[in-house]
JSON list of N, CA and C in Angstrom, two decimals:
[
{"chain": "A", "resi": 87, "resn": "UNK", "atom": "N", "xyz": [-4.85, 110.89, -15.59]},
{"chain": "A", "resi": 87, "resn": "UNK", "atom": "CA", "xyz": [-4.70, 111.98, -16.52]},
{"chain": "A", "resi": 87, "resn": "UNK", "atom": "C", "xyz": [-5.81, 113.01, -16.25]},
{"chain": "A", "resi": 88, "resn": "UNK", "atom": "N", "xyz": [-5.31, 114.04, -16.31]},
{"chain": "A", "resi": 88, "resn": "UNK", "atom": "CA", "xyz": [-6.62, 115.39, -15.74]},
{"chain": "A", "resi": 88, "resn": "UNK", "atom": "C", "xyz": [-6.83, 115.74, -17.29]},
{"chain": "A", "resi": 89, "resn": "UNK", "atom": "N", "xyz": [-8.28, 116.08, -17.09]},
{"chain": "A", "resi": 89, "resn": "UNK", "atom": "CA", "xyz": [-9.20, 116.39, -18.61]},
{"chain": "A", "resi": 89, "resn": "UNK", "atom": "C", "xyz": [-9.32, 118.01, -18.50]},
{"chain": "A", "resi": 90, "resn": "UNK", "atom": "N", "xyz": [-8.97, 118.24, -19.17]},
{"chain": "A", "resi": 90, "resn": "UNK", "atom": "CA", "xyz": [-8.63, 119.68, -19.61]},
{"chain": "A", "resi": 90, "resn": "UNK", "atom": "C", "xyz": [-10.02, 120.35, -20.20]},
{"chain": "A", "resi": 91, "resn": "UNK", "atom": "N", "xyz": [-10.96, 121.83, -19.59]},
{"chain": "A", "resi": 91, "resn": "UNK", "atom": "CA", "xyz": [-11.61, 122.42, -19.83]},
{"chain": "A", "resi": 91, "resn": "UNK", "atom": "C", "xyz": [-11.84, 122.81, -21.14]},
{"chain": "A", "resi": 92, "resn": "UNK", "atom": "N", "xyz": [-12.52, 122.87, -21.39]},
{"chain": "A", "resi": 92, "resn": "UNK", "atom": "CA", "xyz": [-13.18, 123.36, -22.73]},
{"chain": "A", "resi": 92, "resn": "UNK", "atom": "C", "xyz": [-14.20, 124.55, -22.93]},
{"chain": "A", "resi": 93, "resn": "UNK", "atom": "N", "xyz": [-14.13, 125.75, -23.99]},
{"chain": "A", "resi": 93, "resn": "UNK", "atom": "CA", "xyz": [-15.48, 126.52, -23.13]},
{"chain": "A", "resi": 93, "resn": "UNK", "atom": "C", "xyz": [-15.80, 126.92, -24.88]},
{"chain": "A", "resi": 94, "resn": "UNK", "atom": "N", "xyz": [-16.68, 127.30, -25.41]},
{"chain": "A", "resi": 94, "resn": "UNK", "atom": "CA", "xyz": [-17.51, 127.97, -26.92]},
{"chain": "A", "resi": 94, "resn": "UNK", "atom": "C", "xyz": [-17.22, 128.85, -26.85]},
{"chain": "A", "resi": 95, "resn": "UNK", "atom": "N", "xyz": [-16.48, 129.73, -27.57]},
{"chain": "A", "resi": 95, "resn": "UNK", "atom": "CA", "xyz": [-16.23, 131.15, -27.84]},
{"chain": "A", "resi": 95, "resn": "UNK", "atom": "C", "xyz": [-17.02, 131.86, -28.96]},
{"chain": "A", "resi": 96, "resn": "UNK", "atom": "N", "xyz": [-18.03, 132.35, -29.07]},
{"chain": "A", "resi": 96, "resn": "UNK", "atom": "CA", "xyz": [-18.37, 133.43, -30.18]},
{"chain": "A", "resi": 96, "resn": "UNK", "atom": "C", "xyz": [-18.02, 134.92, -30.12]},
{"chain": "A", "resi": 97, "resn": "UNK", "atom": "N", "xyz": [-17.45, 135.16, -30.92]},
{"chain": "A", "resi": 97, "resn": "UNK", "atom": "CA", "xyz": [-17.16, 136.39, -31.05]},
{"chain": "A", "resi": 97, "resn": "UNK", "atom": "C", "xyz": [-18.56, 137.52, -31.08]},
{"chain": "A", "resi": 98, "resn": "UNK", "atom": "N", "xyz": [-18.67, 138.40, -30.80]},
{"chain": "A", "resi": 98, "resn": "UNK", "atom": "CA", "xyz": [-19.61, 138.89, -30.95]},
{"chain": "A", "resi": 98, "resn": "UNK", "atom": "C", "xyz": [-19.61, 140.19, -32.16]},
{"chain": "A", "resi": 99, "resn": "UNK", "atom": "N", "xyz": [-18.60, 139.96, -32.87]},
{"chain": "A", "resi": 99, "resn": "UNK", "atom": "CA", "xyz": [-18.27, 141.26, -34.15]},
{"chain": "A", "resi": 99, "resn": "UNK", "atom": "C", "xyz": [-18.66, 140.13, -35.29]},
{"chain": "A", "resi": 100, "resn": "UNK", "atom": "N", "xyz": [-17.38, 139.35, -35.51]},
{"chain": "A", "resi": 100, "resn": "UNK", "atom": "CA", "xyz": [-17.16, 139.00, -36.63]},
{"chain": "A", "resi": 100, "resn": "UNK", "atom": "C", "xyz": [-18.45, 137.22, -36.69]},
{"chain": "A", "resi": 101, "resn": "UNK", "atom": "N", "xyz": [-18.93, 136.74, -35.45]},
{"chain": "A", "resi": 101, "resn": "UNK", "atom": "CA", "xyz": [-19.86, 135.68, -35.26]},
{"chain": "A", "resi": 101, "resn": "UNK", "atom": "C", "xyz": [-18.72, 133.96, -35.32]},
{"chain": "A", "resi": 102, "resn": "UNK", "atom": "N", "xyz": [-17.90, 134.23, -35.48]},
{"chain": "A", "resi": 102, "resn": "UNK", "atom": "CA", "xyz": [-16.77, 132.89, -35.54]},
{"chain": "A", "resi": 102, "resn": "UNK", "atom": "C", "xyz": [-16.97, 131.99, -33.93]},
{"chain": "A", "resi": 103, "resn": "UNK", "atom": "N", "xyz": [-17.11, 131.00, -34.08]},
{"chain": "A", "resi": 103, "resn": "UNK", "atom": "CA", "xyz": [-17.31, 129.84, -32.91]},
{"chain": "A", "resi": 103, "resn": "UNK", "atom": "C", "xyz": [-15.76, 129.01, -32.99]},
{"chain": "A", "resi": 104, "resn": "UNK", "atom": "N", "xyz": [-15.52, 128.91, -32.00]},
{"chain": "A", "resi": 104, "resn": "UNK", "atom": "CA", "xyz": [-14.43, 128.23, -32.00]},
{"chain": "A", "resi": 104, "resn": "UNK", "atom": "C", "xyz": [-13.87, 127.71, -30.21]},
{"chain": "A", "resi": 105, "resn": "UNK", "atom": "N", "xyz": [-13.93, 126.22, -30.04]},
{"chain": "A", "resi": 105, "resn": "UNK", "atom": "CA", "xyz": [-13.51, 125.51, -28.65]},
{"chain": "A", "resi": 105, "resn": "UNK", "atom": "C", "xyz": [-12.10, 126.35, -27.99]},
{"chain": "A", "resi": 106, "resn": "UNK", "atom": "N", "xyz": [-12.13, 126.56, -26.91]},
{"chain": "A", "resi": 106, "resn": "UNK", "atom": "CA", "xyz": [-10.81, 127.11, -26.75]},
{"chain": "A", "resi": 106, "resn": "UNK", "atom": "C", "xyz": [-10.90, 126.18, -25.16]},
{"chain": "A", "resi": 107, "resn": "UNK", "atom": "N", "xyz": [-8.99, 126.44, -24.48]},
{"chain": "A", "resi": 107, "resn": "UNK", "atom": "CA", "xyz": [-8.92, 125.81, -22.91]},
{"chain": "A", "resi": 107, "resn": "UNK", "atom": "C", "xyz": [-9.19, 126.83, -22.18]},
{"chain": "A", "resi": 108, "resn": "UNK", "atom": "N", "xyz": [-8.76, 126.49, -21.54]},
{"chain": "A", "resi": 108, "resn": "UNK", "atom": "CA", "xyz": [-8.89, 127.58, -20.45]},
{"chain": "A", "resi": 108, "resn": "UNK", "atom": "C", "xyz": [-7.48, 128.92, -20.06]},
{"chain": "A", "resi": 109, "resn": "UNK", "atom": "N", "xyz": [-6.28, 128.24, -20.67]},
{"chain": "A", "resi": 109, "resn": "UNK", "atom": "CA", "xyz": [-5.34, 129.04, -21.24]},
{"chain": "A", "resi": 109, "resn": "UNK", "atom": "C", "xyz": [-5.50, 130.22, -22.79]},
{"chain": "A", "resi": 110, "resn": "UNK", "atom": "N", "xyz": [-6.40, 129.49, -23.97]},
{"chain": "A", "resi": 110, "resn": "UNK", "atom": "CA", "xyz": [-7.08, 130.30, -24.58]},
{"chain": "A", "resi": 110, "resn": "UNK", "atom": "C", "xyz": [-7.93, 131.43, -23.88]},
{"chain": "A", "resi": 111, "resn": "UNK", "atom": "N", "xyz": [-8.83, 130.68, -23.27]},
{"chain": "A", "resi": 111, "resn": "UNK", "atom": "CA", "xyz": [-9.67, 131.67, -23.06]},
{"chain": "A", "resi": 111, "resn": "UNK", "atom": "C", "xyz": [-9.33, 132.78, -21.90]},
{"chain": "A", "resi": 112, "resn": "UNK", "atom": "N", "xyz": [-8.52, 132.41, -21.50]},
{"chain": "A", "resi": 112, "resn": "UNK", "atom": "CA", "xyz": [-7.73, 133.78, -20.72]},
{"chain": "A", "resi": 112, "resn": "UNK", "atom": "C", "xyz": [-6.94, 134.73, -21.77]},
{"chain": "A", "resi": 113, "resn": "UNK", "atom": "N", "xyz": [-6.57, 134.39, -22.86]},
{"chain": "A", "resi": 113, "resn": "UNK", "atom": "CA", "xyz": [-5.71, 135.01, -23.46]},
{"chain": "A", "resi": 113, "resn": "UNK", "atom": "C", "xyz": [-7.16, 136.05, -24.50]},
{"chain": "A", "resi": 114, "resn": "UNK", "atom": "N", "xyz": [-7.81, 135.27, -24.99]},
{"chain": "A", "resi": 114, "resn": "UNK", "atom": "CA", "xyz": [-8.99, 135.80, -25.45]},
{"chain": "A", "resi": 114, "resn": "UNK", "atom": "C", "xyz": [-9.57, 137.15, -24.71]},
{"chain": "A", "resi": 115, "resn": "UNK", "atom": "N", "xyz": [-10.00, 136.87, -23.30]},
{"chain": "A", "resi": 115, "resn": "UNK", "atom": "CA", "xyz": [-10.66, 138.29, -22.86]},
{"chain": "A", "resi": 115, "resn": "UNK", "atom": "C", "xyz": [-8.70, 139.32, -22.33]},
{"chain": "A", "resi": 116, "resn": "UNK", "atom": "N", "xyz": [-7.99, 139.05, -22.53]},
{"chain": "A", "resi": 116, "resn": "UNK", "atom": "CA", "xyz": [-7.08, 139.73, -22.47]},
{"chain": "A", "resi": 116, "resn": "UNK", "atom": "C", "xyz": [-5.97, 140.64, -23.96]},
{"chain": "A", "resi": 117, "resn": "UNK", "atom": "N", "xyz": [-7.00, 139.62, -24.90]},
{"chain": "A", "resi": 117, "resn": "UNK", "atom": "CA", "xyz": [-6.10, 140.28, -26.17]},
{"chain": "A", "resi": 117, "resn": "UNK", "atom": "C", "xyz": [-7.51, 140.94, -26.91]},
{"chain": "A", "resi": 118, "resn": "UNK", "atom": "N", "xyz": [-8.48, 140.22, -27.20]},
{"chain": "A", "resi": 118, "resn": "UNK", "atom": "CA", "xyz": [-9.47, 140.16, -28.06]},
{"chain": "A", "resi": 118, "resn": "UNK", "atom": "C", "xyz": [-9.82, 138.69, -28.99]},
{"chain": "A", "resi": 119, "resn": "UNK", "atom": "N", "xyz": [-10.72, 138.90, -29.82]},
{"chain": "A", "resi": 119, "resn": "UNK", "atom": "CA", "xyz": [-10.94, 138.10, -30.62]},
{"chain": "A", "resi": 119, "resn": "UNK", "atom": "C", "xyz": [-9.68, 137.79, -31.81]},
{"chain": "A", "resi": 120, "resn": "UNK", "atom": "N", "xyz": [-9.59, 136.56, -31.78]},
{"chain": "A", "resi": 120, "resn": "UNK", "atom": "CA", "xyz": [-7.83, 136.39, -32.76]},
{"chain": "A", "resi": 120, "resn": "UNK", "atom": "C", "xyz": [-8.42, 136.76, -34.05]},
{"chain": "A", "resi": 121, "resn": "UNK", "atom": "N", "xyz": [-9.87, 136.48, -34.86]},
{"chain": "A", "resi": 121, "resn": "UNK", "atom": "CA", "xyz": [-9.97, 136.68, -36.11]},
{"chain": "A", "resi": 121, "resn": "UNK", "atom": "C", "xyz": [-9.72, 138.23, -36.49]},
{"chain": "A", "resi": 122, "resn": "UNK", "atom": "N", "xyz": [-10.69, 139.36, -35.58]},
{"chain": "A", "resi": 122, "resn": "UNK", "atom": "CA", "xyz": [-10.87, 140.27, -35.91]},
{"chain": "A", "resi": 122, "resn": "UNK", "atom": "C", "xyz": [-10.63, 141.33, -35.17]},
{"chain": "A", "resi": 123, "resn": "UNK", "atom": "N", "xyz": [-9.88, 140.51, -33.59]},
{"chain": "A", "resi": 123, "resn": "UNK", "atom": "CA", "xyz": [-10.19, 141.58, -32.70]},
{"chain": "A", "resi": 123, "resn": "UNK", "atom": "C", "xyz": [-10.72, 142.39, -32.05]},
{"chain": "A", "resi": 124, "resn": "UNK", "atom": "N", "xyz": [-11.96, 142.06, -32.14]},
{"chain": "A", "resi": 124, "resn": "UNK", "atom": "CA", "xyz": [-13.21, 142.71, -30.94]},
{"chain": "A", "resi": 124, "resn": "UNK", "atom": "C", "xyz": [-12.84, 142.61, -29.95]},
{"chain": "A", "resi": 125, "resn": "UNK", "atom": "N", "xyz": [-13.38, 143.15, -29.21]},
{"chain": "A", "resi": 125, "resn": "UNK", "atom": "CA", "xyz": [-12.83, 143.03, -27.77]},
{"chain": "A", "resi": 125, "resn": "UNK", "atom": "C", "xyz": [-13.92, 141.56, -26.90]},
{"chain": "A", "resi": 126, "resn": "UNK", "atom": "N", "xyz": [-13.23, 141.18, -26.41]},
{"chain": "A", "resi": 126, "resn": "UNK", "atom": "CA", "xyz": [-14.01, 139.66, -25.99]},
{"chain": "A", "resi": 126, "resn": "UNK", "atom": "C", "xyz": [-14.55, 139.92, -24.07]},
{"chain": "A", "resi": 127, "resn": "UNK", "atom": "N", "xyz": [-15.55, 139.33, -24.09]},
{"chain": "A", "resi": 127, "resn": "UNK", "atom": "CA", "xyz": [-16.31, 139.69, -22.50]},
{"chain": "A", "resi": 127, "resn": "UNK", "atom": "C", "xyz": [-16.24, 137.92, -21.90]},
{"chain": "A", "resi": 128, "resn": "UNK", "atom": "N", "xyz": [-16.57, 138.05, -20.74]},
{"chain": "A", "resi": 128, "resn": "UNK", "atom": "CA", "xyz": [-16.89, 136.84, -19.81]},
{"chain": "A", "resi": 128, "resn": "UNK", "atom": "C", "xyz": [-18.36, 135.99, -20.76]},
{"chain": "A", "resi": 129, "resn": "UNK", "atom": "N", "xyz": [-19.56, 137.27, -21.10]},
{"chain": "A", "resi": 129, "resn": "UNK", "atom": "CA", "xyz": [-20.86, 136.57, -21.58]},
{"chain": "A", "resi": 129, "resn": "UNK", "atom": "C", "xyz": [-20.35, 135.60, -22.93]},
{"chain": "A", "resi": 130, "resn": "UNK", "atom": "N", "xyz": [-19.19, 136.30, -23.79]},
{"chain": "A", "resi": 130, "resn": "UNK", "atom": "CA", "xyz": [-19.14, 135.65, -24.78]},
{"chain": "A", "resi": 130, "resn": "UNK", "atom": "C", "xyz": [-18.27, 134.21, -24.95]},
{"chain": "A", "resi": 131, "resn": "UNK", "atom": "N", "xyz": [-18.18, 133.90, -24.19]},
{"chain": "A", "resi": 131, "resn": "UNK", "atom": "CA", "xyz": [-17.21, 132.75, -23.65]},
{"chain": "A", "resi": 131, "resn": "UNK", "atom": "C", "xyz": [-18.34, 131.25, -23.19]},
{"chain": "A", "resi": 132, "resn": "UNK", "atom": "N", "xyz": [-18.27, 130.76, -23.53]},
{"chain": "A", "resi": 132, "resn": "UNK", "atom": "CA", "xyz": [-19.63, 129.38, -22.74]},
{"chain": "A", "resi": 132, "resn": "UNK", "atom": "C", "xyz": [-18.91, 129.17, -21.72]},
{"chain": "A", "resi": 133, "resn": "UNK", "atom": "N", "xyz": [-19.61, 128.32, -20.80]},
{"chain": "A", "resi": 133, "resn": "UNK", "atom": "CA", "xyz": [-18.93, 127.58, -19.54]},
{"chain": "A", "resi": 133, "resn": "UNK", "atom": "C", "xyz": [-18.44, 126.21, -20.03]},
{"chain": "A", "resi": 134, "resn": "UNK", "atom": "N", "xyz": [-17.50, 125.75, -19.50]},
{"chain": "A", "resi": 134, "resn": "UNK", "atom": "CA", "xyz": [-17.06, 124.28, -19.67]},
{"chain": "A", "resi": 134, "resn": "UNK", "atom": "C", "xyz": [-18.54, 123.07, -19.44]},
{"chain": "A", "resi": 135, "resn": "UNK", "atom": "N", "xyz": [-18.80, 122.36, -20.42]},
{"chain": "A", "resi": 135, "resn": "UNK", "atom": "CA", "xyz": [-19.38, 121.38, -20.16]},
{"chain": "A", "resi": 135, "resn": "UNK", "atom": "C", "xyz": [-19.48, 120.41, -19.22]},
{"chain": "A", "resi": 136, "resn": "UNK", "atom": "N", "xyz": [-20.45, 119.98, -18.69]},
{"chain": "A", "resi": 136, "resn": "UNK", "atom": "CA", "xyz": [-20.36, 119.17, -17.35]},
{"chain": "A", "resi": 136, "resn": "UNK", "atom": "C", "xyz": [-20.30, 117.86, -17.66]},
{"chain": "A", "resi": 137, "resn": "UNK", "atom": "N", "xyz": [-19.61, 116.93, -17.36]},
{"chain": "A", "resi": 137, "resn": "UNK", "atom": "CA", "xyz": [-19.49, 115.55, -17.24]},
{"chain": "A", "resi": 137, "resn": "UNK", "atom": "C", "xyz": [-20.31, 114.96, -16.60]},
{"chain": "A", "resi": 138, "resn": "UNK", "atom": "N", "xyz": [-21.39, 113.91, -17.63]},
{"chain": "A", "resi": 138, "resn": "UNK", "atom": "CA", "xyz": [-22.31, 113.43, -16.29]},
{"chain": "A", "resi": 138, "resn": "UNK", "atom": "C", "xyz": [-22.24, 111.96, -16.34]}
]
């Protein structure tokens, strides 16, 4: 079974944290933020956590 990415999203308007995939988070810097709609960047996105 393949483990599916994970990355921290903060918005940088409204401050909302929320896990998204990697299908989210493409949709995120392509729509905006879902709460409020800011416009969303690469910085505001975390990187996927590393498995150690």
């Amino acid at each position: 079974m393949t483990r599916r990415s994970t990355h921290t999203f903060v918005c940088p308007e409204c401050r909302r944290s929320i896990e998204v995939d990697d299908a989210m988070r493409a949709t995120l810097l392509e729509a905006g933020c879902v709460v409020c709609g800011a416009p969303v960047t690469e910085e505001d996105i975390g990187e996927a956590p590393t498995i150690s």
